[in-house]
CSV table of C-alpha atoms and ligand atoms in Angstrom, one decimal:
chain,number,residue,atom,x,y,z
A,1,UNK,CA,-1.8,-10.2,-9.2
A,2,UNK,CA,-0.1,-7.3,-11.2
A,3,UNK,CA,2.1,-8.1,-14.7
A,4,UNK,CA,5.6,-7.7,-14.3
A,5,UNK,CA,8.1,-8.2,-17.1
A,6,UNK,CA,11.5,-10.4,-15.8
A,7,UNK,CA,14.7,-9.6,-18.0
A,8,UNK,CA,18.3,-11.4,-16.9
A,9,UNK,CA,21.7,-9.8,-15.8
A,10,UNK,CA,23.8,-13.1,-17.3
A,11,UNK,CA,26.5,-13.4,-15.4
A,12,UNK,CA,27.1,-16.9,-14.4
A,13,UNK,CA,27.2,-16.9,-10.9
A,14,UNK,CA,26.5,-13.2,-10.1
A,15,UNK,CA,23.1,-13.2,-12.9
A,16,UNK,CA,19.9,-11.9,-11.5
A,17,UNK,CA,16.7,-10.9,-12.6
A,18,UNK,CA,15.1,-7.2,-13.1
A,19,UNK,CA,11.5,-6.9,-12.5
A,20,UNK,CA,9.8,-4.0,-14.2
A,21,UNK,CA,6.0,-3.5,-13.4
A,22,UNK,CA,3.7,-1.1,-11.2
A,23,UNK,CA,3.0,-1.8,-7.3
A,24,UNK,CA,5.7,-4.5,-7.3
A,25,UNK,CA,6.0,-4.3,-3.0
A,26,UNK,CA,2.9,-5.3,-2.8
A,27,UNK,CA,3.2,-8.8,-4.3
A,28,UNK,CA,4.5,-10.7,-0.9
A,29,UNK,CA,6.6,-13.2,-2.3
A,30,UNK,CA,8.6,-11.6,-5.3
A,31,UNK,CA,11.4,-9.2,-2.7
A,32,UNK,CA,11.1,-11.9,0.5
A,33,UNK,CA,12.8,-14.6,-1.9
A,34,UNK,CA,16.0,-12.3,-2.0
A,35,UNK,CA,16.4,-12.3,2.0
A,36,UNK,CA,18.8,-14.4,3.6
A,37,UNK,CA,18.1,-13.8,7.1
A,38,UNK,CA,16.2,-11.7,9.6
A,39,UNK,CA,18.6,-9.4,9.0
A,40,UNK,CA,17.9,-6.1,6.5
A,41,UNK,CA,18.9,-2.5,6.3
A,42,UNK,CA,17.6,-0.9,4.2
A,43,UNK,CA,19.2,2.5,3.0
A,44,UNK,CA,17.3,5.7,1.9
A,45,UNK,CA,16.9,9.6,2.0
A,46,UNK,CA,14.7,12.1,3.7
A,47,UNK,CA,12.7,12.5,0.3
A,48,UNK,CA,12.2,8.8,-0.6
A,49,UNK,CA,11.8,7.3,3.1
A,50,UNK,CA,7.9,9.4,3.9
A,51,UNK,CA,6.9,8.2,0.1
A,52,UNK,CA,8.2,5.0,0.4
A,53,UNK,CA,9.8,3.3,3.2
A,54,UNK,CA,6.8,2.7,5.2
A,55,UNK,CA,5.1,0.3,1.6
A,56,UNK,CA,8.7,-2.1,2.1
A,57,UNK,CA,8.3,-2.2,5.5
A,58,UNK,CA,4.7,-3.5,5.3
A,59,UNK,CA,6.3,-5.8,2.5
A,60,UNK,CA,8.9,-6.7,5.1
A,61,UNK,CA,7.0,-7.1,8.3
A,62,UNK,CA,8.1,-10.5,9.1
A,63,UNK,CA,11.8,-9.3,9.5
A,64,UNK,CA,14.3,-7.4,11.9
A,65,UNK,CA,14.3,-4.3,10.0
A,66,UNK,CA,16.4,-1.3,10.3
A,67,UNK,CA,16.3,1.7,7.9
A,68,UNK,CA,19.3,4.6,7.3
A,69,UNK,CA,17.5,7.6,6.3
A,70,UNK,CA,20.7,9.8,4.8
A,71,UNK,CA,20.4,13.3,3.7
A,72,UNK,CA,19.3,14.1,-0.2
A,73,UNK,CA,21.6,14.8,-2.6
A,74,UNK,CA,24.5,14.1,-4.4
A,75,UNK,CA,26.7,16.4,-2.3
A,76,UNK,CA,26.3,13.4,0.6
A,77,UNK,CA,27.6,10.9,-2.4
A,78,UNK,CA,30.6,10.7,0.1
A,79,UNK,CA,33.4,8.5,1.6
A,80,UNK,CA,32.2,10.0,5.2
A,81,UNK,CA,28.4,9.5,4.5
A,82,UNK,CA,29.3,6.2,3.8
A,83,UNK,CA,30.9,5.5,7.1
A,84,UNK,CA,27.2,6.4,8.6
A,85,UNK,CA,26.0,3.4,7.2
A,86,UNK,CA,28.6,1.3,8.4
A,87,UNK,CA,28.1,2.4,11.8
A,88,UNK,CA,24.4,2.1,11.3
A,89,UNK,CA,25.4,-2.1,10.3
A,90,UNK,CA,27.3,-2.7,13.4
A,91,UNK,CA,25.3,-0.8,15.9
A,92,UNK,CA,22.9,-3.3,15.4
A,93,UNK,CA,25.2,-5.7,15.0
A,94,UNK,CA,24.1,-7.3,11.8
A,95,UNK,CA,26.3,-10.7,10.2
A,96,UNK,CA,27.5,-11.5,7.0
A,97,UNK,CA,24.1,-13.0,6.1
A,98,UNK,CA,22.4,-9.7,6.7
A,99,UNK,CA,20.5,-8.0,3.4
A,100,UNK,CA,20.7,-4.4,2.5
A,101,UNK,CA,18.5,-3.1,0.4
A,102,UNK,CA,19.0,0.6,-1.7
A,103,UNK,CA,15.6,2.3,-1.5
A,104,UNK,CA,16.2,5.3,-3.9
A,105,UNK,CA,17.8,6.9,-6.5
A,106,UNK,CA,21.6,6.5,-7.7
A,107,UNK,CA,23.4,8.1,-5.2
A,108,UNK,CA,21.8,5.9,-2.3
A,109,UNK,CA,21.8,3.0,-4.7
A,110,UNK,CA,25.7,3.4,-5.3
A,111,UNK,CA,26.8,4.2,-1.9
A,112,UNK,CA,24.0,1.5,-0.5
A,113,UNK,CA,25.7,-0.8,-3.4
A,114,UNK,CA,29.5,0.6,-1.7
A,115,UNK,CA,28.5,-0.2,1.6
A,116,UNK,CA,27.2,-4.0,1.4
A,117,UNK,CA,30.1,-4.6,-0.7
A,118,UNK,CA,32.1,-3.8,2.0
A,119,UNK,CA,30.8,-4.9,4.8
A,120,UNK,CA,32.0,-7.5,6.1
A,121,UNK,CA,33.8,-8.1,3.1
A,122,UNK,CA,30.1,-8.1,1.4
A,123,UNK,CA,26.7,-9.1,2.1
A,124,UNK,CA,23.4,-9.8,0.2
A,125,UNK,CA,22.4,-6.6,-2.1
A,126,UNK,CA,18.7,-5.5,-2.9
A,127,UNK,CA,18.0,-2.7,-5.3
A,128,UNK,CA,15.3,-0.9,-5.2
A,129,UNK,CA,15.0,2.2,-7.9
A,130,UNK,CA,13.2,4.6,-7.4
A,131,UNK,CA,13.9,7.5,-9.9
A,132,UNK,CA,14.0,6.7,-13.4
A,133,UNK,CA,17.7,7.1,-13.9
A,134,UNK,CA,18.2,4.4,-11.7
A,135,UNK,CA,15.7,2.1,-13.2
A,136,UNK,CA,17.4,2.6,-16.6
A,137,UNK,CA,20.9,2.5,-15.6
A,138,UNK,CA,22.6,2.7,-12.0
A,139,UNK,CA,20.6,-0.1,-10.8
A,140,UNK,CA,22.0,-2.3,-12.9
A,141,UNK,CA,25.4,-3.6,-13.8
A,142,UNK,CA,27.2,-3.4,-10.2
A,143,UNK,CA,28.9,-0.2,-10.6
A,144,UNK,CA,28.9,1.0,-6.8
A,145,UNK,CA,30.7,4.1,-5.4
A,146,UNK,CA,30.8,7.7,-3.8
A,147,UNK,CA,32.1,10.9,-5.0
A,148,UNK,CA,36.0,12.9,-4.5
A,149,UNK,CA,36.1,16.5,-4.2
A,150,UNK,CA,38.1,16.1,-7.0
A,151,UNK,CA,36.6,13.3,-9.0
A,152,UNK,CA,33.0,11.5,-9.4
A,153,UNK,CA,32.5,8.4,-8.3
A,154,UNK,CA,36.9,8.0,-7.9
A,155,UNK,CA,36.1,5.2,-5.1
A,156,UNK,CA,34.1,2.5,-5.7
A,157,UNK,CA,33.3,-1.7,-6.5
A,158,UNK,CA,31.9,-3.5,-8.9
A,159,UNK,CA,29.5,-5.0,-6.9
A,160,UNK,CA,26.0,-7.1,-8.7
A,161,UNK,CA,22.6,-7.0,-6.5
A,162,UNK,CA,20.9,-10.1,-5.8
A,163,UNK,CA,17.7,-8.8,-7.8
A,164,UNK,CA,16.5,-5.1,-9.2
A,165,UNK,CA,13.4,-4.1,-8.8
A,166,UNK,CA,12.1,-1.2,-10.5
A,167,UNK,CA,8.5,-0.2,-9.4
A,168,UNK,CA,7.2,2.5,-11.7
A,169,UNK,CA,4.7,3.3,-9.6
A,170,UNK,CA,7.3,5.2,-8.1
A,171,UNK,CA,7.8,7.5,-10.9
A,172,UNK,CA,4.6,9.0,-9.8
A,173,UNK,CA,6.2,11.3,-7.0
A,174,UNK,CA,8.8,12.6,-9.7
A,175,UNK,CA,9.2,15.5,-10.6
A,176,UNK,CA,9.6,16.7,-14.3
A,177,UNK,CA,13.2,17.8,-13.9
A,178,UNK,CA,14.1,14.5,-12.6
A,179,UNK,CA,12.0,12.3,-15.4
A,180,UNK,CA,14.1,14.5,-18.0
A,181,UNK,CA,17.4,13.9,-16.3
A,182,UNK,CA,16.6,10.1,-16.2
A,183,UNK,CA,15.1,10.6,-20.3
A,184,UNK,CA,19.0,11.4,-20.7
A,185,UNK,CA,20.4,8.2,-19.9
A,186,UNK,CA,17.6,6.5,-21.9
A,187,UNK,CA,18.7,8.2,-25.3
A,188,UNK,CA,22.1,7.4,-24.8
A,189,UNK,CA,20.9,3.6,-25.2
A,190,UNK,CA,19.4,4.5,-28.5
A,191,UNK,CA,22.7,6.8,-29.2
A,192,UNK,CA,25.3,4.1,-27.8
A,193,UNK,CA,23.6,0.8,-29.5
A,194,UNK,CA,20.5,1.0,-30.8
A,195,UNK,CA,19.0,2.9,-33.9
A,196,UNK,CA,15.7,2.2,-34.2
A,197,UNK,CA,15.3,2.8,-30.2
A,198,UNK,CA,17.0,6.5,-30.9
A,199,UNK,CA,13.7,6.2,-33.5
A,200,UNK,CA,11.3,5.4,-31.5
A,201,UNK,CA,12.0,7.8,-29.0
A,202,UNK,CA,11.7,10.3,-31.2
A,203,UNK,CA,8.2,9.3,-32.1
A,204,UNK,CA,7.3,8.9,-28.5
A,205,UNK,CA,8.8,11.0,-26.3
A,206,UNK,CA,6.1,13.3,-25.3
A,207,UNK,CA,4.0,9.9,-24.0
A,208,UNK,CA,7.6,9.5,-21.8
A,209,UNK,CA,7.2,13.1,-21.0
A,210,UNK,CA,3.6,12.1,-20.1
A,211,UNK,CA,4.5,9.2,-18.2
A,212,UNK,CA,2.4,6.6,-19.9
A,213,UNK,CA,3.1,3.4,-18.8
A,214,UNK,CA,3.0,1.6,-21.5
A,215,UNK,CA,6.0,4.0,-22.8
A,216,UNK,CA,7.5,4.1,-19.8
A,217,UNK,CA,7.5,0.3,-19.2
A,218,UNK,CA,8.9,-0.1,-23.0
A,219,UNK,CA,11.5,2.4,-22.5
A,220,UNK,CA,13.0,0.8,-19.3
A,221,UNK,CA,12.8,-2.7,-20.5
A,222,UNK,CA,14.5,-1.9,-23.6
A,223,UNK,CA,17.2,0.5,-21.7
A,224,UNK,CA,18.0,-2.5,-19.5
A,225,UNK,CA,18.2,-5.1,-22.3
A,226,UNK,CA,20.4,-3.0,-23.8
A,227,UNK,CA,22.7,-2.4,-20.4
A,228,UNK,CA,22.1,-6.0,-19.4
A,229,UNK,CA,23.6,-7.0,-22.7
A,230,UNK,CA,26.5,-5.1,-22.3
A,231,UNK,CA,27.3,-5.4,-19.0
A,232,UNK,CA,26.9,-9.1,-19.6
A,233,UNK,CA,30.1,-8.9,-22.2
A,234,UNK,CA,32.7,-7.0,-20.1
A,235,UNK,CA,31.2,-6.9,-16.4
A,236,UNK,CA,34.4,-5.4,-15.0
A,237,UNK,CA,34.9,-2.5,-18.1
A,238,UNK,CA,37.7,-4.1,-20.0
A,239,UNK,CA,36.4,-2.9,-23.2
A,240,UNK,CA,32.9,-2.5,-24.6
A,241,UNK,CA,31.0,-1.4,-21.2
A,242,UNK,CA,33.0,1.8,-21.4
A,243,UNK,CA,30.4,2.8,-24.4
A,244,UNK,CA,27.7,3.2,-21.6
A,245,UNK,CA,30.1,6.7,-20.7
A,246,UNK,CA,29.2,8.3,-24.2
A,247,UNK,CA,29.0,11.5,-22.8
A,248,UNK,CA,30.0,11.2,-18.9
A,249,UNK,CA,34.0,12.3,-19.6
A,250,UNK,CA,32.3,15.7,-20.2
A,251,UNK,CA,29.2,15.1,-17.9
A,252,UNK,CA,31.5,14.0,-14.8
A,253,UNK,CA,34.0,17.1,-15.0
A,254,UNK,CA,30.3,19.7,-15.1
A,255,UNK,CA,29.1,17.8,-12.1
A,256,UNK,CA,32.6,18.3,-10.1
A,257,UNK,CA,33.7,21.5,-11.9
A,258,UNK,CA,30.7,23.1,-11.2
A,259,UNK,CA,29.6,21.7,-7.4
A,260,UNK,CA,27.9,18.3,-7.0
A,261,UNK,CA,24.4,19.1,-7.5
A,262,UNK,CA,24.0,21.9,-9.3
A,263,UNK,CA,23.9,19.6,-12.5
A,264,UNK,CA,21.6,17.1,-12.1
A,265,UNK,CA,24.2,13.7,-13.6
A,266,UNK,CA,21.4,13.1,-16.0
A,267,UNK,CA,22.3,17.0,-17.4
A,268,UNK,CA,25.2,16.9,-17.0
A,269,UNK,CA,25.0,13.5,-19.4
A,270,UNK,CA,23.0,15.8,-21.7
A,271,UNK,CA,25.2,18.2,-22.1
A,272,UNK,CA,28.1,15.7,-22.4
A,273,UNK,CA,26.7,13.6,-24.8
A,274,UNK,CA,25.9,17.1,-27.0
A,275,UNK,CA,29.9,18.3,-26.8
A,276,UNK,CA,31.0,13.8,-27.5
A,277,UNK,CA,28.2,14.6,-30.6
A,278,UNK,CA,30.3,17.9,-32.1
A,279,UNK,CA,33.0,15.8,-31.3
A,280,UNK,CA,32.4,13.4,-33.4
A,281,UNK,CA,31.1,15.7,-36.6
A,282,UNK,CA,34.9,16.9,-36.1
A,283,UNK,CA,36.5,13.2,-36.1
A,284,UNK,CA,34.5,13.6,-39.6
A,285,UNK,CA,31.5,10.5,-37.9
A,286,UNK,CA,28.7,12.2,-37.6
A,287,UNK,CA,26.8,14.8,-40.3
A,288,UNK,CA,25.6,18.1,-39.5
A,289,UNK,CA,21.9,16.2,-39.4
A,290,UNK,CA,22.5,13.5,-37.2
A,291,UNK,CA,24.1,15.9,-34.9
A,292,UNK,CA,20.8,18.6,-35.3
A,293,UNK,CA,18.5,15.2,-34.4
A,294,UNK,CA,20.6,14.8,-31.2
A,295,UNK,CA,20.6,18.3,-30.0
A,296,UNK,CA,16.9,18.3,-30.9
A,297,UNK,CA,16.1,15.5,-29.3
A,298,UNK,CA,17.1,16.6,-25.9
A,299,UNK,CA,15.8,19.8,-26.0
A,300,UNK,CA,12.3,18.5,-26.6
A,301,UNK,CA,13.3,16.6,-23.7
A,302,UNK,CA,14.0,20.3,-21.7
A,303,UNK,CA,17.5,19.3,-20.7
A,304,UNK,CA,20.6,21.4,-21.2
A,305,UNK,CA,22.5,21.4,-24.3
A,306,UNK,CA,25.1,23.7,-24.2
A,307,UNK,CA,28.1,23.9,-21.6
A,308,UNK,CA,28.2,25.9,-18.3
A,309,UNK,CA,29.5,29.1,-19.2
A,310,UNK,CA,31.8,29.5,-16.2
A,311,UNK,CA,33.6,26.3,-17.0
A,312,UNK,CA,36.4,27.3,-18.9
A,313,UNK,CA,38.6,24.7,-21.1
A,314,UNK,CA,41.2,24.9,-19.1
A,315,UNK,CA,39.2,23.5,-16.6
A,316,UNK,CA,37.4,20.7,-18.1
A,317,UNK,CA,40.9,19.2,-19.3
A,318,UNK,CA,42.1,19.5,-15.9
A,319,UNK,CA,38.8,18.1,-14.5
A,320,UNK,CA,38.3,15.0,-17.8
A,321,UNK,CA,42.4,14.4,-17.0
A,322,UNK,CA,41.2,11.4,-13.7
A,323,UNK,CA,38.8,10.1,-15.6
A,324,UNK,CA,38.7,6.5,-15.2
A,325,UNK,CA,38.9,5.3,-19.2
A,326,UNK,CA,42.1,7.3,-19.3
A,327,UNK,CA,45.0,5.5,-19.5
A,328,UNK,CA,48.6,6.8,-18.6
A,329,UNK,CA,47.2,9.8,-17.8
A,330,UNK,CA,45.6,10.1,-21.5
A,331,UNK,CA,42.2,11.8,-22.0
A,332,UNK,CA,40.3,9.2,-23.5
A,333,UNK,CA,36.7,9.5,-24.8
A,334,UNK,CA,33.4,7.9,-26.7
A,335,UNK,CA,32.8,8.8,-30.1
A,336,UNK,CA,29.8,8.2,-32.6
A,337,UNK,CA,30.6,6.9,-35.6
A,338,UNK,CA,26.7,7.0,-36.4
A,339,UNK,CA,23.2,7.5,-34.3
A,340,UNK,CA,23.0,3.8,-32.9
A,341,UNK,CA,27.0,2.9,-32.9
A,342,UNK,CA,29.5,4.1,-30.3
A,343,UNK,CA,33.4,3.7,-30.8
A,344,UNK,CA,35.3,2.7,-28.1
A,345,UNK,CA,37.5,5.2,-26.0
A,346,UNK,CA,39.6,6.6,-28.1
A,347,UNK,CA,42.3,9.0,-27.8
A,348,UNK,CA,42.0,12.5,-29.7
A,349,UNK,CA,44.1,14.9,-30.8
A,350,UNK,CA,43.8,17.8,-28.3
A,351,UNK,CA,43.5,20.5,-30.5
A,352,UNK,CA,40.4,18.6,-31.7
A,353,UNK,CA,39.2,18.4,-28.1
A,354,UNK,CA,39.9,21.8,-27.2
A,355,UNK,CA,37.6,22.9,-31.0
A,356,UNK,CA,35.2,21.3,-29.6
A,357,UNK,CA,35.2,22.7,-26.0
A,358,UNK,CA,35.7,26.0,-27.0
A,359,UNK,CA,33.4,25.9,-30.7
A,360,UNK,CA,30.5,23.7,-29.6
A,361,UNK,CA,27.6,26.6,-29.2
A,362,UNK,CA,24.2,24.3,-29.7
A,363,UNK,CA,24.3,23.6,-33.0
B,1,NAD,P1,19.3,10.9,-7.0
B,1,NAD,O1,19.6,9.6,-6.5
B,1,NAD,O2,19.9,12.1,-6.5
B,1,NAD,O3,17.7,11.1,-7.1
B,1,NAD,C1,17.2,12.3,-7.7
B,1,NAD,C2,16.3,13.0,-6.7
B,1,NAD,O4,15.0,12.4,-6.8
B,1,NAD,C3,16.7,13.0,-5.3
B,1,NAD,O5,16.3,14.3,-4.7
B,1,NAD,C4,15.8,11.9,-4.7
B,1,NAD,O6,15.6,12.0,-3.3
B,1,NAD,C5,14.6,12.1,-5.5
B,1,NAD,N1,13.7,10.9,-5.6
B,1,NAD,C6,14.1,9.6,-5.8
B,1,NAD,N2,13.1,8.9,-6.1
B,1,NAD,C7,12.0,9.7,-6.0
B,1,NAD,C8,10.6,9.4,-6.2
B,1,NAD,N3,10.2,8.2,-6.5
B,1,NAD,N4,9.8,10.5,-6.1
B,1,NAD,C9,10.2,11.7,-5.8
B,1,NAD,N5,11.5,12.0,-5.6
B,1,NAD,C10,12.4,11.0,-5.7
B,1,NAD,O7,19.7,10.9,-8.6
B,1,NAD,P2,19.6,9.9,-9.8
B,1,NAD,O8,19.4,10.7,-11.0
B,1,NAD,O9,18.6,8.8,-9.5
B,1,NAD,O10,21.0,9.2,-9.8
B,1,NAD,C11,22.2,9.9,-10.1
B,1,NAD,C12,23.4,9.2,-9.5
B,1,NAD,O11,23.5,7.9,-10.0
B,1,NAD,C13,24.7,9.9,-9.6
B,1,NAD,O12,25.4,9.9,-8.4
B,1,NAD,C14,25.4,9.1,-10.7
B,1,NAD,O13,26.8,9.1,-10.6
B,1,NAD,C15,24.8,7.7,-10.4
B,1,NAD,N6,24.9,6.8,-11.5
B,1,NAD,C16,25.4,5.6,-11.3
B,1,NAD,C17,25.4,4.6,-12.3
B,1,NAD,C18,25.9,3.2,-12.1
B,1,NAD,O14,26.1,2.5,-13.0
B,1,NAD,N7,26.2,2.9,-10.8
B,1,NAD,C19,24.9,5.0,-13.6
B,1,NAD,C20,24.3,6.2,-13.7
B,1,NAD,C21,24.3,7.1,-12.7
B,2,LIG,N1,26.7,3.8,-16.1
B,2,LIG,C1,27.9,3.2,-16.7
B,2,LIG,C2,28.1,1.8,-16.4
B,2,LIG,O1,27.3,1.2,-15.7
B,2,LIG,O2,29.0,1.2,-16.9
C-alpha cells in the first residue's frame, strides 16, 4: 500500500479531503468511496485521456463509465465546449446521482467543475489533477468556470468537489514548460502568505525543477494548506480569498489581450505577479531587494518576467477594467506589503498604475 498524505478543505458541509501521494488510482478503495451510483463521466482531453484515462477506468471497472475526451487547450475553456458535455450527460441519460469526475489540468477541471454544477442543478464532483498547477491551486477551493472572448473565466460557480486527488505520478508526463508554469502559482503561496515557504523555495527549487518527490510532495501539501486555509475563511471571495489573485489582474488581461494560449496562465501569473511586485515598490511596500528576490526567483524558475511587448497600457486598463475584484467599475488590485503578506484589493491611483505598466522593465 502506497503513503498518501490527507489534508481537509473545512467547510462544514461542503469539507473534503486532498490526497497527495504517487500511484493513488491504483489503491481500489480510496476514489470508489466518492461514487454515488453507477453513474460517472469522467471529463478529459486528447493529451491526458491516452496517458491516463485507461489507469481510472481499470480503477473504475465496476461502473457504467462514460468518458468526454475534449480538445486541448485553453482556447476550448468555452461556454460552447461546455455545452458538449452537457450533451454528452444526457445522451446517456445520466440522473442527479451521477458522478463526474475532471481528469486533467485546470481548464478541464474548471469547465468539468462548471458542468456538474450545472447539471441538473448539480451533481457529485471528482477531481482529479493532473498538471501541477492544478494540484496546487485550481483543484481546490470550488472556483469553476470557462472563458469570454472578452474576459477569463467571466462565467462561472463556486462549486466544492467531493474529494481531490492529486497523483504525482502524473507529473511524470509533464513537460518542463508546464512544471514552471505550475512553480508560478506555488511561489505566489510563499509571496501571498507564507515567508519562510518563499525561503524554502528559494533553497530548493532546482530539486522542484528536478521533480523530486520529496520536494514535490512538500511543495503541494504546503501550497494546499495554505489555499485550503484560505479558502476555508471566505469560500465565496468576500474578502481575504481575493489574495490568491496577487498577480492575476495583470496575468488575466495577458492571457485575453494576447489570445488564450499563447501565455500559459501560470506565465501569465509570473509576469503579473512581477508588474503587482513594482507595484508595490511604488506604493513605497516593497524594497528594491525584495523585489530583485522575486524577479530572481522566477527566472531561475525560466518563466517570463517582463510584459508582452505588443500589449500596450491602453490595453491592459481596458482588458484589467472586468476584472472581477473591481468594484463599480474600479480597477482594483493585490499589493505586497512584504515577501509573505498580501494586502487586500486595493484601489490605486492610476497614474501609479499606469508607472508601473509603462516603467516596469525587469528590474
Ligand atoms: P491546462 O489544463 O491547459 O494543462 C496544461 C497542459 O498540460 C495541457 O496541454 C494538458 O493537456 C497537459 N497535461 C495535463 N496533465 C498532463 C500530464 N500529466 N502529462 C502531460 N501533459 C499534461 O493548464 P493548467 O496550467 O493545468 O491550468 C490552467 C487553467 O486553470 C486556466 O484556465 C486557469 O484559469 C485555471 N485556474 C483555475 C483556478 C481555480 O481556482 N479554479 C486556479 C488557477 C488556475
Ligand atoms: N485561484 C484563485 C482562487 O481560487 O481563489
Amino acid at each position: 500500500m502506497n503513503e498518501y498524505r490527507q489534508l481537509k478543505v473545512d467547510l462544514g458541509t461542503r469539507s473534503y479531503t486532498i490526497y497527495i501521494g504517487s500511484n493513488l488510482l491504483t489503491q481500489a478503495n480510496l476514489l470508489p468511496q466518492y461514487i454515488k451510483s453507477k453513474q460517472v463521466l469522467v471529463v478529459t482531453n486528447t493529451t491526458i485521456a491516452p496517458l491516463y484515462l485507461q489507469q481510472l477506468e481499470n480503477n473504475l471497472s465496476a461502473y457504467e463509465l462514460e468518458s468526454i475526451v475534449l480538445p486541448d487547450g485553453e482556447q476550448y475553456k468555452t461556454l460552447s465546449y461546455l455545452e458538449t458535455i452537457f450533451t454528452r450527460l444526457l445522451e446517456v441519460k445520466f440522473n442527479r446521482n451521477a458522478t463526474l469526475i475532471a481528469l486533467g489540468g485546470g481548464v478541464v477541471g474548471d469547465m468539468g467543475g462548471f458542468a456538474a454544477a450545472c447539471y441538473q442543478r448539480g451533481i457529485n464532483f471528482i477531481q482529479i489533477p493532473t498538471t501541477l498547477l492544478a494540484q496546487v491551486d485550481s483543484s481546490v477551493g470550488g472556483k469553476t468556470g470557462v472563458n469570454h472572448a472578452l474576459g477569463k473565466n467571466m462565467m462561472g460557480a463556486f462549486y466544492q468537489p467531493q474529494a481531490v486527488i492529486a497523483d504525482i505520478s502524473f507529473l511524470d508526463t509533464l513537460d518542463e514548460r508546464q512544471l514552471s508554469a505550475g512553480i508560478a502559482e506555488v511561489i505566489k503561496y510563499g509571496l501571498i502568505r507564507d515567508y519562510e515557504f518563499f525561503e524554502w523555495l528559494e533553497e530548493n527549487i532546482e530539486q522542484l525543477l528536478q521533480k523530486e518527490e520529496q520536494a514535490l510532495t512538500f511543495a503541494i501539501e504546503r501550497s494546499c494548506i495554505n489555499k485550503a486555509a484560505v479558502v476555508a475563511e471566505d469560500e465565496h471571495e468576500s474578502g481575504i480569498r481575493a489574495i490568491l489573485n496577487l498577480g492575476h489582474t495583470f496575468g488575466h488581461a495577458i492571457e485575453t489581450g494576447i489570445g488564450y494560449g499563447e501565455y500559459l496562465h501560470g506565465e501569465a501569473v509570473a509576469i503579473g505577479i512581477c508588474l503587482a511586485a513594482d507595484l508595490s515598490r511604488r506604493l513605497g511596500y516593497l524594497n528594491n531587494e525584495e523585489v530583485g528576490r522575486i524577479i530572481a526567483l522566477f527566472k531561475r524558475v525560466n518563466l517570463p518576467i517582463l510584459s508582452p511587448k505588443n500589449l500596450t497600457t491602453a490595453q491592459y486598463i481596458e482588458l484589467m477594467s472586468v476584472d472581477k475584484k473591481n468594484i463599480d467599475g474600479a480597477i482594483r488590485v493585490i499589493a505586497l506589503e512584504e515577501i509573505g503578506k498580501a494586502t487586500l484589493p486595493m484601489g490605486v491611483e492610476m497614474s501609479i498604475l499606469e508607472q508601473t505598466l509603462n516603467g516596469y522593465q525587469g528590474v
